[in-house]
Short mmCIF file of C-alpha atoms in Angstrom, two decimals:
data_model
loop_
_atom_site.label_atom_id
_atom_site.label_comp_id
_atom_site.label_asym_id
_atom_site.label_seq_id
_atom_site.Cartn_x
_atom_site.Cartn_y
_atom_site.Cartn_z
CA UNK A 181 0.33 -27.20 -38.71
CA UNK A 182 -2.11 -25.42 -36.53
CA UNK A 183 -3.07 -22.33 -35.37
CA UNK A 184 -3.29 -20.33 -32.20
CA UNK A 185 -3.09 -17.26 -30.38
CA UNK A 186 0.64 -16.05 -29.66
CA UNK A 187 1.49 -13.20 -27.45
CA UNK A 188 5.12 -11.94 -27.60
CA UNK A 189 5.03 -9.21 -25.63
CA UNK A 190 3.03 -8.21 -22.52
CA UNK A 191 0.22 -5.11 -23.09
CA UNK A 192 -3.19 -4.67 -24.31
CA UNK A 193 -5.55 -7.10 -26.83
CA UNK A 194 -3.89 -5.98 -29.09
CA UNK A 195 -0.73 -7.94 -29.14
CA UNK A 196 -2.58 -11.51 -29.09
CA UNK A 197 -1.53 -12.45 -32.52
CA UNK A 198 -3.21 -15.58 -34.64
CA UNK A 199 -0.27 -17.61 -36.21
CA UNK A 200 0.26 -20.76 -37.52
CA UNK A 201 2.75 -23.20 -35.59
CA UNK A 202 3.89 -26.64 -35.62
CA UNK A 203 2.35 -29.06 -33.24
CA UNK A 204 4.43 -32.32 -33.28
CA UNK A 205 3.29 -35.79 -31.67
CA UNK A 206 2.30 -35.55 -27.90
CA UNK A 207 5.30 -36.44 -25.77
CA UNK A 208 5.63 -38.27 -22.10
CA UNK A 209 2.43 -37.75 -20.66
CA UNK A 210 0.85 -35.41 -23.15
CA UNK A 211 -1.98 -35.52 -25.32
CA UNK A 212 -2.88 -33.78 -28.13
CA UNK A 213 -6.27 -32.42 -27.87
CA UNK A 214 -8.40 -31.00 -31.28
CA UNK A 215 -10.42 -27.81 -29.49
CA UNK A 216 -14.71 -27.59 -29.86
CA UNK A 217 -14.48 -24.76 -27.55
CA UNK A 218 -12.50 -23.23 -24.90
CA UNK A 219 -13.05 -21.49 -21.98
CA UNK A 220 -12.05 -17.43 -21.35
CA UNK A 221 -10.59 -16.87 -17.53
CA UNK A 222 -9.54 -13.77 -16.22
CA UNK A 223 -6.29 -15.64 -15.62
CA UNK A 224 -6.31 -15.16 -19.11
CA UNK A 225 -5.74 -11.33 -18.58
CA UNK A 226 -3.54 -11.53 -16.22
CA UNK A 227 -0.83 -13.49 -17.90
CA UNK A 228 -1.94 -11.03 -21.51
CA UNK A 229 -1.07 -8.12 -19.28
CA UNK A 230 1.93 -9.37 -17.74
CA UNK A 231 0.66 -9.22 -14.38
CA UNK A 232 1.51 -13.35 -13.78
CA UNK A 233 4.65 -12.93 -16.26
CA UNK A 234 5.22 -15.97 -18.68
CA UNK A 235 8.13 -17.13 -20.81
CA UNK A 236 7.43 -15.15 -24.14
CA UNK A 237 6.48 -15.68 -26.90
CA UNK A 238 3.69 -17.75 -25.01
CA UNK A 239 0.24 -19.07 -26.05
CA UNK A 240 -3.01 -18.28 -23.55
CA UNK A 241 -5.76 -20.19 -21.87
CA UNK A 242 -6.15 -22.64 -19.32
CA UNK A 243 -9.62 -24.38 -20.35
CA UNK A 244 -10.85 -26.57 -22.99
CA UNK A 245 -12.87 -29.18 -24.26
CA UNK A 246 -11.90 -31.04 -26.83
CA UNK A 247 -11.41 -34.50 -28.33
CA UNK A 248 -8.10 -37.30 -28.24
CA UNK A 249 -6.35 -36.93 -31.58
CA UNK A 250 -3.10 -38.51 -30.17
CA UNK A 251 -1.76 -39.92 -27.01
CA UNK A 252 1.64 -39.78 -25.77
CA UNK A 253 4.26 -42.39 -24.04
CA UNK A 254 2.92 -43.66 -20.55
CA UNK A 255 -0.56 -41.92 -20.85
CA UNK A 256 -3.09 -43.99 -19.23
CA UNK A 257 -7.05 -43.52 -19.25
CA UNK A 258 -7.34 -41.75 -22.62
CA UNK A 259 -7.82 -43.19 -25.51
CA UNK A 260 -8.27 -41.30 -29.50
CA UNK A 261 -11.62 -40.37 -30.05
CA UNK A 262 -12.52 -39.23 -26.74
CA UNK A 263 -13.81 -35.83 -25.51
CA UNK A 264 -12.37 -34.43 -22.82
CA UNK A 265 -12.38 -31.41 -20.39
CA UNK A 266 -9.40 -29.73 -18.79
CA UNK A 267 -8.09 -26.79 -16.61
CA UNK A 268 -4.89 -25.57 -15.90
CA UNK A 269 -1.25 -26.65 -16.92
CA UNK A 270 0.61 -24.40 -19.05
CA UNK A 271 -1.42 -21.99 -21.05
CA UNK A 272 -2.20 -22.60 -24.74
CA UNK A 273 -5.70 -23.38 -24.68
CA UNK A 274 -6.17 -20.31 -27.59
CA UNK A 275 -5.72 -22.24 -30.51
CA UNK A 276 -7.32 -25.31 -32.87
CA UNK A 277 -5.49 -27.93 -31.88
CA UNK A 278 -3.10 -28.15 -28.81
CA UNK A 279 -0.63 -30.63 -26.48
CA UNK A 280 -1.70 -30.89 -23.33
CA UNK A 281 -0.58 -33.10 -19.76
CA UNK A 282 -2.94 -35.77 -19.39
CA UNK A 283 -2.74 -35.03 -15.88
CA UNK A 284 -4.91 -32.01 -16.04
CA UNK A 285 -7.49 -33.42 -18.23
CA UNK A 286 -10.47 -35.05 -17.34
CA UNK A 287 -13.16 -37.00 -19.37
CA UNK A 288 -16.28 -35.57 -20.24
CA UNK A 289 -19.18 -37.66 -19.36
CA UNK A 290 -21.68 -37.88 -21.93
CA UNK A 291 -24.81 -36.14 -20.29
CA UNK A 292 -22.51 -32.54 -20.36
CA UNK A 293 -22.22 -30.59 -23.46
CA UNK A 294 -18.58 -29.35 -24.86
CA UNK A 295 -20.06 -25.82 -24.35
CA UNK A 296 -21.31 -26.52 -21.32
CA UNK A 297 -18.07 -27.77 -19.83
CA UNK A 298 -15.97 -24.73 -21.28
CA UNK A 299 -18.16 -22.54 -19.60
CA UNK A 300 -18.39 -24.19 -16.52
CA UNK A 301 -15.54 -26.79 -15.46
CA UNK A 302 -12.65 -24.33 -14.56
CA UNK A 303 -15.05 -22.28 -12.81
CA UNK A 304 -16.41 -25.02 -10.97
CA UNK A 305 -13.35 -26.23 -9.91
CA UNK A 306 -12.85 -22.86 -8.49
CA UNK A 307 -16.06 -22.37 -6.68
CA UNK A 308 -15.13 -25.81 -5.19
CA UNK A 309 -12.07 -25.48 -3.73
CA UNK A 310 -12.94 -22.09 -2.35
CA UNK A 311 -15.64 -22.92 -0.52
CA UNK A 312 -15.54 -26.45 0.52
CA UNK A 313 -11.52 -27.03 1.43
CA UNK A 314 -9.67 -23.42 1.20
CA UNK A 315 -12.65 -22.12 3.48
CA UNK A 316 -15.52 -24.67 4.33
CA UNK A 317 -18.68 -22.49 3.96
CA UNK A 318 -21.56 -24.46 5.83
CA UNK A 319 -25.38 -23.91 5.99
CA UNK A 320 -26.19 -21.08 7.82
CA UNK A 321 -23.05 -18.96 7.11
CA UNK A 322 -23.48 -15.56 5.61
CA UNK A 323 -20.69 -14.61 3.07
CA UNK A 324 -20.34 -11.72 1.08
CA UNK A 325 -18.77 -12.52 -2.33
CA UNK A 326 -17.79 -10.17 -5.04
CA UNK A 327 -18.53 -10.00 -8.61
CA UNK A 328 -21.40 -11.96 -7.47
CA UNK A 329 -22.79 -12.13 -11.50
CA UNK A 330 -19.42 -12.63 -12.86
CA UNK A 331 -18.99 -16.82 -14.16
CA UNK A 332 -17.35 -17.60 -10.93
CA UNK A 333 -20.05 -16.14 -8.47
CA UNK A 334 -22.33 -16.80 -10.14
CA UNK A 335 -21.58 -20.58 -9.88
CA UNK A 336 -20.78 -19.73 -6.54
CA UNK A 337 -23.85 -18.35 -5.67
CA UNK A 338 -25.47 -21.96 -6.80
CA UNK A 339 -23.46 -23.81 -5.09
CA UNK A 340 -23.85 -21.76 -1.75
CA UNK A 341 -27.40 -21.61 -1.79
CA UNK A 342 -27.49 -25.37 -2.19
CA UNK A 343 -25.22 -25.64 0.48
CA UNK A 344 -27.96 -23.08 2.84
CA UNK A 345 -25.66 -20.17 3.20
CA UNK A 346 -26.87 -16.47 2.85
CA UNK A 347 -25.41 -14.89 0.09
CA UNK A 348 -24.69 -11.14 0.11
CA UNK A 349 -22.82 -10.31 -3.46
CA UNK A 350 -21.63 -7.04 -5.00
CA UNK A 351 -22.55 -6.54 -8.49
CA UNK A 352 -21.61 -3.07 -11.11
CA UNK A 353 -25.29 -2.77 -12.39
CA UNK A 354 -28.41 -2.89 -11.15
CA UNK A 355 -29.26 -5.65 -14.46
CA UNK A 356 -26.24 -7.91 -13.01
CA UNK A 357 -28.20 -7.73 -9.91
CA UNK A 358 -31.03 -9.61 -10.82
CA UNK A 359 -29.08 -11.85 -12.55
CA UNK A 360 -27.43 -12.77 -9.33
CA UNK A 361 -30.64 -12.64 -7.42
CA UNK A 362 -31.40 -15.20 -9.59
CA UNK A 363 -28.69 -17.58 -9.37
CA UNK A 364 -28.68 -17.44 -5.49
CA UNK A 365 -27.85 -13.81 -3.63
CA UNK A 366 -29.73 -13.08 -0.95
CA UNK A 367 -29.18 -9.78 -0.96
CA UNK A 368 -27.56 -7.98 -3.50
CA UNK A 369 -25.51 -4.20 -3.36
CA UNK A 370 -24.71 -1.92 -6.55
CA UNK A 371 -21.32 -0.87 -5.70
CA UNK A 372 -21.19 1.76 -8.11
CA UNK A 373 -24.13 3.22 -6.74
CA UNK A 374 -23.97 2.14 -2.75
CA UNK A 375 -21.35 1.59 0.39
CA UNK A 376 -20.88 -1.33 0.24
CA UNK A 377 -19.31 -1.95 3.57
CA UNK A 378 -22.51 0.14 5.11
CA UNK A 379 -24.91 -2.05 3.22
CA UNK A 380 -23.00 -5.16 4.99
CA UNK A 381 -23.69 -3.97 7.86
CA UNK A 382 -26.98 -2.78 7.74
CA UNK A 383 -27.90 -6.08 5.73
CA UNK A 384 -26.19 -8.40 8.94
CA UNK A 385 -28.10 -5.92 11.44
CA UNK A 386 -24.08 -4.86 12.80
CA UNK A 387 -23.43 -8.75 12.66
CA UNK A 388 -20.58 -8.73 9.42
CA UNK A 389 -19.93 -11.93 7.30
CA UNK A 390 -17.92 -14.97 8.63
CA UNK A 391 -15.80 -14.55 5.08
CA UNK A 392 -15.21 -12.80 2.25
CA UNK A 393 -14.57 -13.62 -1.04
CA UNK A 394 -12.45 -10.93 -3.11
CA UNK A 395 -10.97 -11.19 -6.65
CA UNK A 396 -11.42 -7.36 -7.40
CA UNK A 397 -8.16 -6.58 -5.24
CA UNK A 398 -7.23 -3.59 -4.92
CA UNK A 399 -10.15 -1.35 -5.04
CA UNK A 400 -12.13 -3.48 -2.41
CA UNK A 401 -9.71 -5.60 -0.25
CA UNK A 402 -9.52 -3.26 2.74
CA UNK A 403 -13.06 -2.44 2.48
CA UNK A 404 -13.67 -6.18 2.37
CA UNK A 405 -12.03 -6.47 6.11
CA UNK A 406 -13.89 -4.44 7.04
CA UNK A 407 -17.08 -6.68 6.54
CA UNK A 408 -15.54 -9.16 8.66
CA UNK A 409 -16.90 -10.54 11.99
CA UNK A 410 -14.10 -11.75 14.31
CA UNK A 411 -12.38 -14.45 13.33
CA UNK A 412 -13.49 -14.48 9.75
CA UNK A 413 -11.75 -14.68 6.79
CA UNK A 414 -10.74 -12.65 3.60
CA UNK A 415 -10.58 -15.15 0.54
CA UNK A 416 -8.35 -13.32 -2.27
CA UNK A 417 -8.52 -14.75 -5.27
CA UNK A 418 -8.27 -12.04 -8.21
CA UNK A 419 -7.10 -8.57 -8.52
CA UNK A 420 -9.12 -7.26 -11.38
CA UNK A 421 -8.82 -3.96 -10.37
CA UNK A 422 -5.22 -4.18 -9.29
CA UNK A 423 -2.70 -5.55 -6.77
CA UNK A 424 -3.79 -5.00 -3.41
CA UNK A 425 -1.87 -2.80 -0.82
CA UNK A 426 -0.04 -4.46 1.67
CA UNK A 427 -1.96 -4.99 5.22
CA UNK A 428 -0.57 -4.76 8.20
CA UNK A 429 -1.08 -7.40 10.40
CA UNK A 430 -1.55 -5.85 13.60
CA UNK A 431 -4.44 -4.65 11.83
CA UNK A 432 -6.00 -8.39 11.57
CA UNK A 433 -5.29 -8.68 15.39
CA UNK A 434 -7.25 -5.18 16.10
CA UNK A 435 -10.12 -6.26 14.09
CA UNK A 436 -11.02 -9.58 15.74
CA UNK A 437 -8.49 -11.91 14.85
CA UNK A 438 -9.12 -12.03 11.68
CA UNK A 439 -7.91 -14.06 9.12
CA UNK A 440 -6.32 -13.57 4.65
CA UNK A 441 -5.24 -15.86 2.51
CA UNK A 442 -4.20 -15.44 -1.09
CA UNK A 443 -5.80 -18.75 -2.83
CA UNK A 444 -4.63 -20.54 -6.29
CA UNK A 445 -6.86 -23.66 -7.78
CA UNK A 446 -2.84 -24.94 -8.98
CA UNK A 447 -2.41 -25.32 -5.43
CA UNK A 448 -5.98 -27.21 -4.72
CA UNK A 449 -5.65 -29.24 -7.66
CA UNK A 450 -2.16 -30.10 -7.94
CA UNK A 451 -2.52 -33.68 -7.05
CA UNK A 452 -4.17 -35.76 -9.33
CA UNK A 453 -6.37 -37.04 -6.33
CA UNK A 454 -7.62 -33.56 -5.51
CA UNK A 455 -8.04 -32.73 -9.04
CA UNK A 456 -10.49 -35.64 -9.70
CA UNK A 457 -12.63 -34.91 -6.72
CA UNK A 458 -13.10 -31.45 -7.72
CA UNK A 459 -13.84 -32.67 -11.10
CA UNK A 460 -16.34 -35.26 -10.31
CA UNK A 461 -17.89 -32.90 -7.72
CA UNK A 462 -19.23 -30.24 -10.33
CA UNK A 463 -20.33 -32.95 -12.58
CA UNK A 464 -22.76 -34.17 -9.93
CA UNK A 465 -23.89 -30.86 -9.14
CA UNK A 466 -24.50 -30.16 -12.75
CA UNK A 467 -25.92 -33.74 -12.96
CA UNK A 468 -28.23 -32.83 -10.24
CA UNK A 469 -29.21 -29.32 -11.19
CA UNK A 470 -27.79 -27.29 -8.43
CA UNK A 471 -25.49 -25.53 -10.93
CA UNK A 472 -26.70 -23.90 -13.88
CA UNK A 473 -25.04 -21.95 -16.62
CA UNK A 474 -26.70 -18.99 -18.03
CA UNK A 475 -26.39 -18.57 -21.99
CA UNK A 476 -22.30 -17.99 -22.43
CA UNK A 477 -21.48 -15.11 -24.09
CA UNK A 478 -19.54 -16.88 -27.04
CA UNK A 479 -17.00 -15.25 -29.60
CA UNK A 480 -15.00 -16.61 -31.94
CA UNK A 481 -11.01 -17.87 -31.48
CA UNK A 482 -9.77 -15.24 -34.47
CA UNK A 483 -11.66 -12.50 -32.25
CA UNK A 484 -10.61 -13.22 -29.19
CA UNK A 485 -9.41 -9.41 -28.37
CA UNK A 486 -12.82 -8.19 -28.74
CA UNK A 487 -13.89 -10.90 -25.92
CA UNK A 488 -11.21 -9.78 -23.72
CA UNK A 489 -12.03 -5.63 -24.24
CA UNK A 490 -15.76 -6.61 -23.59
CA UNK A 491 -14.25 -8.58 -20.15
CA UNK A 492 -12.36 -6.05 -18.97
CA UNK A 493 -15.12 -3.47 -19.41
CA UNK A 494 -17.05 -5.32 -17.59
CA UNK A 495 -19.64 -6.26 -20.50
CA UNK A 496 -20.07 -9.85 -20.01
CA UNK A 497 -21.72 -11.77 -17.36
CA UNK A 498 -21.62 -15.19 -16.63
CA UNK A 499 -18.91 -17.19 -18.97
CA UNK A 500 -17.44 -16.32 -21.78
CA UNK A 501 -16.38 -19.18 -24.60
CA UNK A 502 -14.38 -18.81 -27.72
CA UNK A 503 -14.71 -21.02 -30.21
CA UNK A 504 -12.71 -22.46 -33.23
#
């Protein structure tokens, strides 16, 4: 027996419930993986909240590190004993102990902390796929991303910087925006307390951003095409603060050509290639010290609905890692 967090029916933090269950032996493919921490994604809200419906009842979570307790028919390159990171496949990660598909686990190399990696390796993946192969930001762009001190820009900040783009991210407090001067923004605007679509602009000197990359949704999406130079691009990725409205397309034309697309890491790291590239990619910029992760904020498993109030408030910065 184990334990993890069940949800049974869509709603608030309320209805993630801690229960014991029955594991079993790791079938075709499959490992079973004992948890040191896991990783909190705003994924993780979405499917809580119904807003990416699952089969219920349903566990939650996407990341983990953890070690090999068991290995299942046809499972190649893990062996008991080892530690090992992961991201995606079917949610579950909430809990002690866990199955998982091999094919979405990675292992950890030595140098790189289990905290570490929960904080960092889904988020990594994320930052890499958005900005090297969904949209290939190169030195000398200028990109405005939002939620610039969140765990995903702020890794994405890093990375960009590294990479000799100008950074121009949105933050909710004038605190987050230090914190994401820090990690890499150029410039940084206080949405609560500024335009920021006039602060683009003034900022670019009339110029805009070659892209733009949203997971806020709804209460920024049109704003965000607005910020675009012809033939740039809007990046969706989230809707935190709701769907977005539909656009009209005619509208893209009017604007300068402009280009959307709605982006999912499933989709970048869906073949086990692709996956391992990503993977090995954030390990070497860890390994080199281009990406560094603040302090996570870290709560534990059994009070995980505090973590994901404190989320949704916008409380946290940086990652956020529950552990068992």
């Amino acid at each position: 027996m184990t334990r993890r967090i069940q949800v049974h029916a869509a709603g608030g933090p309320e209805v993630m419930k801690w229960e014991e269950v029955e594991l079993g032996a790791p079938g075709q493919g499959e490992i079973r993986i004992r948890h040191t921490a896991v990783g909190l994604n705003y994924i993780d809200v979405y499917h809580r909240e119904g807003s990416y419906p699952l089969p219920m009842p349903t566990g939650l979570g996407v990341e983990g590190v953890g070690v090999v307790e068991a290995v299942g028919a046809g499972v190649e390159g893990f062996a008991v004993g080892e530690r090992v990171v992961y991201a995606g496949g079917p949610p579950g990660a909430y809990a002690t102990e866990r199955l998982l598909p091999a094919a979405r686990a990675a292992k950890l190399p030595d140098d790189i902390s289990d905290q570490l990696a929960a904080s960092v390796f889904f988020k990594g993946l994320t930052v890499e796929y958005l900005i090297r192969r969904c949209h290939e930001v190169k030195k000398g762009d200028v990109v405005l991303w939002h939620a610039a001190a969140g765990g995903v820009g702020s890794l994405a900040s890093q990375w960009l910087r590294h990479i000799g783009a100008t950074v121009i991210g949105t933050v909710g407090t004038d605190e987050k925006a230090l914190r994401a001067q820090e990690n890499g923004c150029a410039h940084t605007i206080n949405y609560r307390k500024e335009d920021f679509v006039a602060r683009v602009k003034e900022i670019t000197g009339g110029k805009l951003v070659s892209a733009v990359y949203d997971s806020v949704g709804k209460d920024t999406v049109m704003g965000s095409i607005d910020c675009l130079r012809p033939r740039g691009i809007l990046v969706s990725f989230g809707t935190a603060s709701g769907p977005t409205p539909p656009i009209d397309l005619s509208t893209l034309g009017a604007r300068g050509s402009l280009y959307v697309t709605r982006a999912s890491v499933a989709h970048y790291t869906a073949q086990r290639a692709e996956f391992d590239a990503g993977a090995d990619a954030v390990f070497e910029m860890l390994r080199a010290g281009y990406l560094k992760a603040e302090s996570p904020s870290t709560y534990s498993l059994q009070n995980v609905a505090e973590a994901h109030r404190d989320v949704q408030a916008a409380k946290t910065s940086g990652s956020v890692i529950l552990l068992p």
